[in-house]
Amino acid sequence: MAITGRTDRTKFRHQVLNPLIEAGLVEMTLPDKPRSSKQKYRLTAAGRALLEQHARRQDETGV
């Protein structure tokens, strides 16, 4: 949330986190306990590939 500048957890979950999960780019570490206080999220292989592709494009364009 801090990286995106969001402060409202519910909006962040609905507008950012859930679409990333549905797209298969991010996954829950405890999928059977989505409301756990210990819940964390990690990039999937597809998420890492997309991030690497984005980084390569930035290197190529210098942006």
PDB file of N, CA and C in Angstrom:
ATOM      1  N   MET A   1       0.819  -1.179   0.000  1.00  0.00           N
ATOM      2  CA  MET A   1       0.000   0.000   0.000  1.00  0.00           C
ATOM      3  C   MET A   1       0.869   1.252   0.000  1.00  0.00           C
ATOM      4  N   ALA A   2       1.955   1.214   0.747  1.00  0.00           N
ATOM      5  CA  ALA A   2       2.819   2.384   0.838  1.00  0.00           C
ATOM      6  C   ALA A   2       3.431   2.736  -0.519  1.00  0.00           C
ATOM      7  N   ILE A   3       3.806   1.731  -1.281  1.00  0.00           N
ATOM      8  CA  ILE A   3       4.424   1.976  -2.589  1.00  0.00           C
ATOM      9  C   ILE A   3       3.447   2.674  -3.522  1.00  0.00           C
ATOM     10  N   THR A   4       2.187   2.290  -3.467  1.00  0.00           N
ATOM     11  CA  THR A   4       1.186   2.876  -4.352  1.00  0.00           C
ATOM     12  C   THR A   4       0.574   4.150  -3.789  1.00  0.00           C
ATOM     13  N   GLY A   5       0.905   4.497  -2.546  1.00  0.00           N
ATOM     14  CA  GLY A   5       0.376   5.705  -1.938  1.00  0.00           C
ATOM     15  C   GLY A   5      -1.067   5.566  -1.481  1.00  0.00           C
ATOM     16  N   ARG A   6      -1.525   4.349  -1.318  1.00  0.00           N
ATOM     17  CA  ARG A   6      -2.908   4.106  -0.888  1.00  0.00           C
ATOM     18  C   ARG A   6      -2.980   4.047   0.626  1.00  0.00           C
ATOM     19  N   THR A   7      -4.099   4.512   1.181  1.00  0.00           N
ATOM     20  CA  THR A   7      -4.274   4.458   2.630  1.00  0.00           C
ATOM     21  C   THR A   7      -5.503   3.657   3.039  1.00  0.00           C
ATOM     22  N   ASP A   8      -6.455   3.476   2.127  1.00  0.00           N
ATOM     23  CA  ASP A   8      -7.680   2.744   2.424  1.00  0.00           C
ATOM     24  C   ASP A   8      -7.488   1.268   2.067  1.00  0.00           C
ATOM     25  N   ARG A   9      -7.438   0.406   3.074  1.00  0.00           N
ATOM     26  CA  ARG A   9      -7.172  -1.022   2.846  1.00  0.00           C
ATOM     27  C   ARG A   9      -8.223  -1.693   1.975  1.00  0.00           C
ATOM     28  N   THR A  10      -9.486  -1.370   2.204  1.00  0.00           N
ATOM     29  CA  THR A  10     -10.561  -2.005   1.438  1.00  0.00           C
ATOM     30  C   THR A  10     -10.461  -1.644  -0.035  1.00  0.00           C
ATOM     31  N   LYS A  11     -10.290  -0.374  -0.332  1.00  0.00           N
ATOM     32  CA  LYS A  11     -10.151   0.046  -1.728  1.00  0.00           C
ATOM     33  C   LYS A  11      -8.907  -0.575  -2.352  1.00  0.00           C
ATOM     34  N   PHE A  12      -7.805  -0.625  -1.603  1.00  0.00           N
ATOM     35  CA  PHE A  12      -6.578  -1.224  -2.113  1.00  0.00           C
ATOM     36  C   PHE A  12      -6.817  -2.687  -2.472  1.00  0.00           C
ATOM     37  N   ARG A  13      -7.489  -3.407  -1.609  1.00  0.00           N
ATOM     38  CA  ARG A  13      -7.759  -4.822  -1.852  1.00  0.00           C
ATOM     39  C   ARG A  13      -8.624  -4.996  -3.107  1.00  0.00           C
ATOM     40  N   HIS A  14      -9.677  -4.181  -3.213  1.00  0.00           N
ATOM     41  CA  HIS A  14     -10.599  -4.310  -4.346  1.00  0.00           C
ATOM     42  C   HIS A  14     -10.019  -3.796  -5.659  1.00  0.00           C
ATOM     43  N   GLN A  15      -9.303  -2.685  -5.608  1.00  0.00           N
ATOM     44  CA  GLN A  15      -8.836  -2.046  -6.834  1.00  0.00           C
ATOM     45  C   GLN A  15      -7.463  -2.511  -7.293  1.00  0.00           C
ATOM     46  N   VAL A  16      -6.639  -2.996  -6.382  1.00  0.00           N
ATOM     47  CA  VAL A  16      -5.266  -3.365  -6.747  1.00  0.00           C
ATOM     48  C   VAL A  16      -4.993  -4.850  -6.520  1.00  0.00           C
ATOM     49  N   LEU A  17      -5.151  -5.300  -5.307  1.00  0.00           N
ATOM     50  CA  LEU A  17      -4.738  -6.648  -4.938  1.00  0.00           C
ATOM     51  C   LEU A  17      -5.577  -7.744  -5.600  1.00  0.00           C
ATOM     52  N   ASN A  18      -6.900  -7.649  -5.509  1.00  0.00           N
ATOM     53  CA  ASN A  18      -7.746  -8.686  -6.106  1.00  0.00           C
ATOM     54  C   ASN A  18      -7.537  -8.837  -7.613  1.00  0.00           C
ATOM     55  N   PRO A  19      -7.450  -7.751  -8.388  1.00  0.00           N
ATOM     56  CA  PRO A  19      -7.181  -7.922  -9.825  1.00  0.00           C
ATOM     57  C   PRO A  19      -5.835  -8.610 -10.103  1.00  0.00           C
ATOM     58  N   LEU A  20      -4.830  -8.329  -9.289  1.00  0.00           N
ATOM     59  CA  LEU A  20      -3.526  -8.986  -9.475  1.00  0.00           C
ATOM     60  C   LEU A  20      -3.615 -10.481  -9.158  1.00  0.00           C
ATOM     61  N   ILE A  21      -4.380 -10.822  -8.138  1.00  0.00           N
ATOM     62  CA  ILE A  21      -4.571 -12.231  -7.778  1.00  0.00           C
ATOM     63  C   ILE A  21      -5.343 -12.941  -8.891  1.00  0.00           C
ATOM     64  N   GLU A  22      -6.429 -12.317  -9.368  1.00  0.00           N
ATOM     65  CA  GLU A  22      -7.243 -12.916 -10.422  1.00  0.00           C
ATOM     66  C   GLU A  22      -6.461 -13.085 -11.721  1.00  0.00           C
ATOM     67  N   ALA A  23      -5.520 -12.184 -11.987  1.00  0.00           N
ATOM     68  CA  ALA A  23      -4.698 -12.268 -13.194  1.00  0.00           C
ATOM     69  C   ALA A  23      -3.580 -13.298 -13.054  1.00  0.00           C
ATOM     70  N   GLY A  24      -3.400 -13.824 -11.836  1.00  0.00           N
ATOM     71  CA  GLY A  24      -2.371 -14.830 -11.612  1.00  0.00           C
ATOM     72  C   GLY A  24      -0.976 -14.251 -11.466  1.00  0.00           C
ATOM     73  N   LEU A  25      -0.878 -12.973 -11.144  1.00  0.00           N
ATOM     74  CA  LEU A  25       0.424 -12.330 -10.992  1.00  0.00           C
ATOM     75  C   LEU A  25       0.906 -12.333  -9.545  1.00  0.00           C
ATOM     76  N   VAL A  26      -0.041 -12.431  -8.616  1.00  0.00           N
ATOM     77  CA  VAL A  26       0.256 -12.434  -7.183  1.00  0.00           C
ATOM     78  C   VAL A  26      -0.552 -13.566  -6.555  1.00  0.00           C
ATOM     79  N   GLU A  27       0.016 -14.183  -5.513  1.00  0.00           N
ATOM     80  CA  GLU A  27      -0.702 -15.235  -4.805  1.00  0.00           C
ATOM     81  C   GLU A  27      -0.584 -15.026  -3.299  1.00  0.00           C
ATOM     82  N   MET A  28      -1.557 -15.561  -2.575  1.00  0.00           N
ATOM     83  CA  MET A  28      -1.549 -15.488  -1.111  1.00  0.00           C
ATOM     84  C   MET A  28      -0.628 -16.570  -0.563  1.00  0.00           C
ATOM     85  N   THR A  29       0.042 -16.274   0.530  1.00  0.00           N
ATOM     86  CA  THR A  29       0.866 -17.298   1.169  1.00  0.00           C
ATOM     87  C   THR A  29       0.002 -18.252   1.984  1.00  0.00           C
ATOM     88  N   LEU A  30      -1.166 -17.793   2.422  1.00  0.00           N
ATOM     89  CA  LEU A  30      -2.115 -18.625   3.177  1.00  0.00           C
ATOM     90  C   LEU A  30      -3.468 -18.585   2.463  1.00  0.00           C
ATOM     91  N   PRO A  31      -3.597 -19.242   1.312  1.00  0.00           N
ATOM     92  CA  PRO A  31      -4.835 -19.125   0.537  1.00  0.00           C
ATOM     93  C   PRO A  31      -6.080 -19.648   1.252  1.00  0.00           C
ATOM     94  N   ASP A  32      -5.913 -20.574   2.169  1.00  0.00           N
ATOM     95  CA  ASP A  32      -7.071 -21.101   2.895  1.00  0.00           C
ATOM     96  C   ASP A  32      -7.501 -20.179   4.038  1.00  0.00           C
ATOM     97  N   LYS A  33      -6.713 -19.134   4.332  1.00  0.00           N
ATOM     98  CA  LYS A  33      -7.034 -18.178   5.395  1.00  0.00           C
ATOM     99  C   LYS A  33      -6.833 -16.749   4.875  1.00  0.00           C
ATOM    100  N   PRO A  34      -7.694 -16.300   3.959  1.00  0.00           N
ATOM    101  CA  PRO A  34      -7.479 -14.993   3.333  1.00  0.00           C
ATOM    102  C   PRO A  34      -7.537 -13.806   4.293  1.00  0.00           C
ATOM    103  N   ARG A  35      -8.187 -13.938   5.426  1.00  0.00           N
ATOM    104  CA  ARG A  35      -8.287 -12.827   6.374  1.00  0.00           C
ATOM    105  C   ARG A  35      -7.297 -12.937   7.539  1.00  0.00           C
ATOM    106  N   SER A  36      -6.372 -13.867   7.462  1.00  0.00           N
ATOM    107  CA  SER A  36      -5.406 -14.057   8.539  1.00  0.00           C
ATOM    108  C   SER A  36      -4.521 -12.819   8.709  1.00  0.00           C
ATOM    109  N   SER A  37      -4.202 -12.498   9.947  1.00  0.00           N
ATOM    110  CA  SER A  37      -3.296 -11.375  10.216  1.00  0.00           C
ATOM    111  C   SER A  37      -1.884 -11.690   9.748  1.00  0.00           C
ATOM    112  N   LYS A  38      -1.614 -12.961   9.508  1.00  0.00           N
ATOM    113  CA  LYS A  38      -0.295 -13.383   9.039  1.00  0.00           C
ATOM    114  C   LYS A  38      -0.239 -13.515   7.509  1.00  0.00           C
ATOM    115  N   GLN A  39      -1.330 -13.140   6.842  1.00  0.00           N
ATOM    116  CA  GLN A  39      -1.395 -13.253   5.391  1.00  0.00           C
ATOM    117  C   GLN A  39      -0.362 -12.357   4.721  1.00  0.00           C
ATOM    118  N   LYS A  40       0.326 -12.922   3.756  1.00  0.00           N
ATOM    119  CA  LYS A  40       1.288 -12.187   2.944  1.00  0.00           C
ATOM    120  C   LYS A  40       1.010 -12.538   1.498  1.00  0.00           C
ATOM    121  N   TYR A  41       1.636 -11.816   0.609  1.00  0.00           N
ATOM    122  CA  TYR A  41       1.448 -12.033  -0.821  1.00  0.00           C
ATOM    123  C   TYR A  41       2.806 -12.130  -1.481  1.00  0.00           C
ATOM    124  N   ARG A  42       2.867 -12.925  -2.550  1.00  0.00           N
ATOM    125  CA  ARG A  42       4.133 -13.062  -3.271  1.00  0.00           C
ATOM    126  C   ARG A  42       3.839 -13.127  -4.766  1.00  0.00           C
ATOM    127  N   LEU A  43       4.844 -12.738  -5.538  1.00  0.00           N
ATOM    128  CA  LEU A  43       4.717 -12.805  -6.985  1.00  0.00           C
ATOM    129  C   LEU A  43       4.712 -14.252  -7.442  1.00  0.00           C
ATOM    130  N   THR A  44       3.914 -14.546  -8.445  1.00  0.00           N
ATOM    131  CA  THR A  44       3.945 -15.861  -9.076  1.00  0.00           C
ATOM    132  C   THR A  44       5.030 -15.826 -10.140  1.00  0.00           C
ATOM    133  N   ALA A  45       5.261 -16.944 -10.796  1.00  0.00           N
ATOM    134  CA  ALA A  45       6.234 -16.986 -11.887  1.00  0.00           C
ATOM    135  C   ALA A  45       5.827 -16.003 -12.987  1.00  0.00           C
ATOM    136  N   ALA A  46       4.527 -15.937 -13.265  1.00  0.00           N
ATOM    137  CA  ALA A  46       4.029 -15.000 -14.282  1.00  0.00           C
ATOM    138  C   ALA A  46       4.267 -13.553 -13.843  1.00  0.00           C
ATOM    139  N   GLY A  47       4.084 -13.272 -12.586  1.00  0.00           N
ATOM    140  CA  GLY A  47       4.322 -11.933 -12.052  1.00  0.00           C
ATOM    141  C   GLY A  47       5.782 -11.540 -12.147  1.00  0.00           C
ATOM    142  N   ARG A  48       6.671 -12.468 -11.821  1.00  0.00           N
ATOM    143  CA  ARG A  48       8.101 -12.199 -11.928  1.00  0.00           C
ATOM    144  C   ARG A  48       8.507 -11.963 -13.382  1.00  0.00           C
ATOM    145  N   ALA A  49       7.949 -12.760 -14.290  1.00  0.00           N
ATOM    146  CA  ALA A  49       8.274 -12.608 -15.714  1.00  0.00           C
ATOM    147  C   ALA A  49       7.815 -11.243 -16.215  1.00  0.00           C
ATOM    148  N   LEU A  50       6.619 -10.816 -15.826  1.00  0.00           N
ATOM    149  CA  LEU A  50       6.112  -9.517 -16.239  1.00  0.00           C
ATOM    150  C   LEU A  50       6.980  -8.392 -15.678  1.00  0.00           C
ATOM    151  N   LEU A  51       7.388  -8.521 -14.432  1.00  0.00           N
ATOM    152  CA  LEU A  51       8.240  -7.515 -13.796  1.00  0.00           C
ATOM    153  C   LEU A  51       9.595  -7.433 -14.499  1.00  0.00           C
ATOM    154  N   GLU A  52      10.172  -8.582 -14.837  1.00  0.00           N
ATOM    155  CA  GLU A  52      11.454  -8.600 -15.550  1.00  0.00           C
ATOM    156  C   GLU A  52      11.303  -7.984 -16.943  1.00  0.00           C
ATOM    157  N   GLN A  53      10.205  -8.292 -17.623  1.00  0.00           N
ATOM    158  CA  GLN A  53       9.952  -7.733 -18.947  1.00  0.00           C
ATOM    159  C   GLN A  53       9.838  -6.210 -18.855  1.00  0.00           C
ATOM    160  N   HIS A  54       9.153  -5.718 -17.857  1.00  0.00           N
ATOM    161  CA  HIS A  54       8.997  -4.284 -17.655  1.00  0.00           C
ATOM    162  C   HIS A  54      10.363  -3.634 -17.386  1.00  0.00           C
ATOM    163  N   ALA A  55      11.181  -4.276 -16.563  1.00  0.00           N
ATOM    164  CA  ALA A  55      12.503  -3.740 -16.242  1.00  0.00           C
ATOM    165  C   ALA A  55      13.380  -3.683 -17.497  1.00  0.00           C
ATOM    166  N   ARG A  56      13.302  -4.712 -18.351  1.00  0.00           N
ATOM    167  CA  ARG A  56      14.073  -4.709 -19.593  1.00  0.00           C
ATOM    168  C   ARG A  56      13.649  -3.571 -20.511  1.00  0.00           C
ATOM    169  N   ARG A  57      12.344  -3.341 -20.594  1.00  0.00           N
ATOM    170  CA  ARG A  57      11.842  -2.242 -21.431  1.00  0.00           C
ATOM    171  C   ARG A  57      12.348  -0.909 -20.923  1.00  0.00           C
ATOM    172  N   GLN A  58      12.371  -0.747 -19.611  1.00  0.00           N
ATOM    173  CA  GLN A  58      12.867   0.510 -19.035  1.00  0.00           C
ATOM    174  C   GLN A  58      14.351   0.684 -19.348  1.00  0.00           C
ATOM    175  N   ASP A  59      15.125  -0.403 -19.273  1.00  0.00           N
ATOM    176  CA  ASP A  59      16.551  -0.330 -19.589  1.00  0.00           C
ATOM    177  C   ASP A  59      16.768   0.054 -21.041  1.00  0.00           C
ATOM    178  N   GLU A  60      15.949  -0.493 -21.928  1.00  0.00           N
ATOM    179  CA  GLU A  60      16.084  -0.213 -23.350  1.00  0.00           C
ATOM    180  C   GLU A  60      15.717   1.213 -23.702  1.00  0.00           C
ATOM    181  N   THR A  61      14.689   1.739 -23.058  1.00  0.00           N
ATOM    182  CA  THR A  61      14.231   3.085 -23.379  1.00  0.00           C
ATOM    183  C   THR A  61      14.885   4.162 -22.528  1.00  0.00           C
ATOM    184  N   GLY A  62      15.532   3.745 -21.456  1.00  0.00           N
ATOM    185  CA  GLY A  62      16.183   4.710 -20.573  1.00  0.00           C
ATOM    186  C   GLY A  62      15.222   5.495 -19.713  1.00  0.00           C
ATOM    187  N   VAL A  63      14.014   4.977 -19.572  1.00  0.00           N
ATOM    188  CA  VAL A  63      13.007   5.678 -18.764  1.00  0.00           C
ATOM    189  C   VAL A  63      12.986   5.120 -17.377  1.00  0.00           C
TER     190      VAL A  63
END
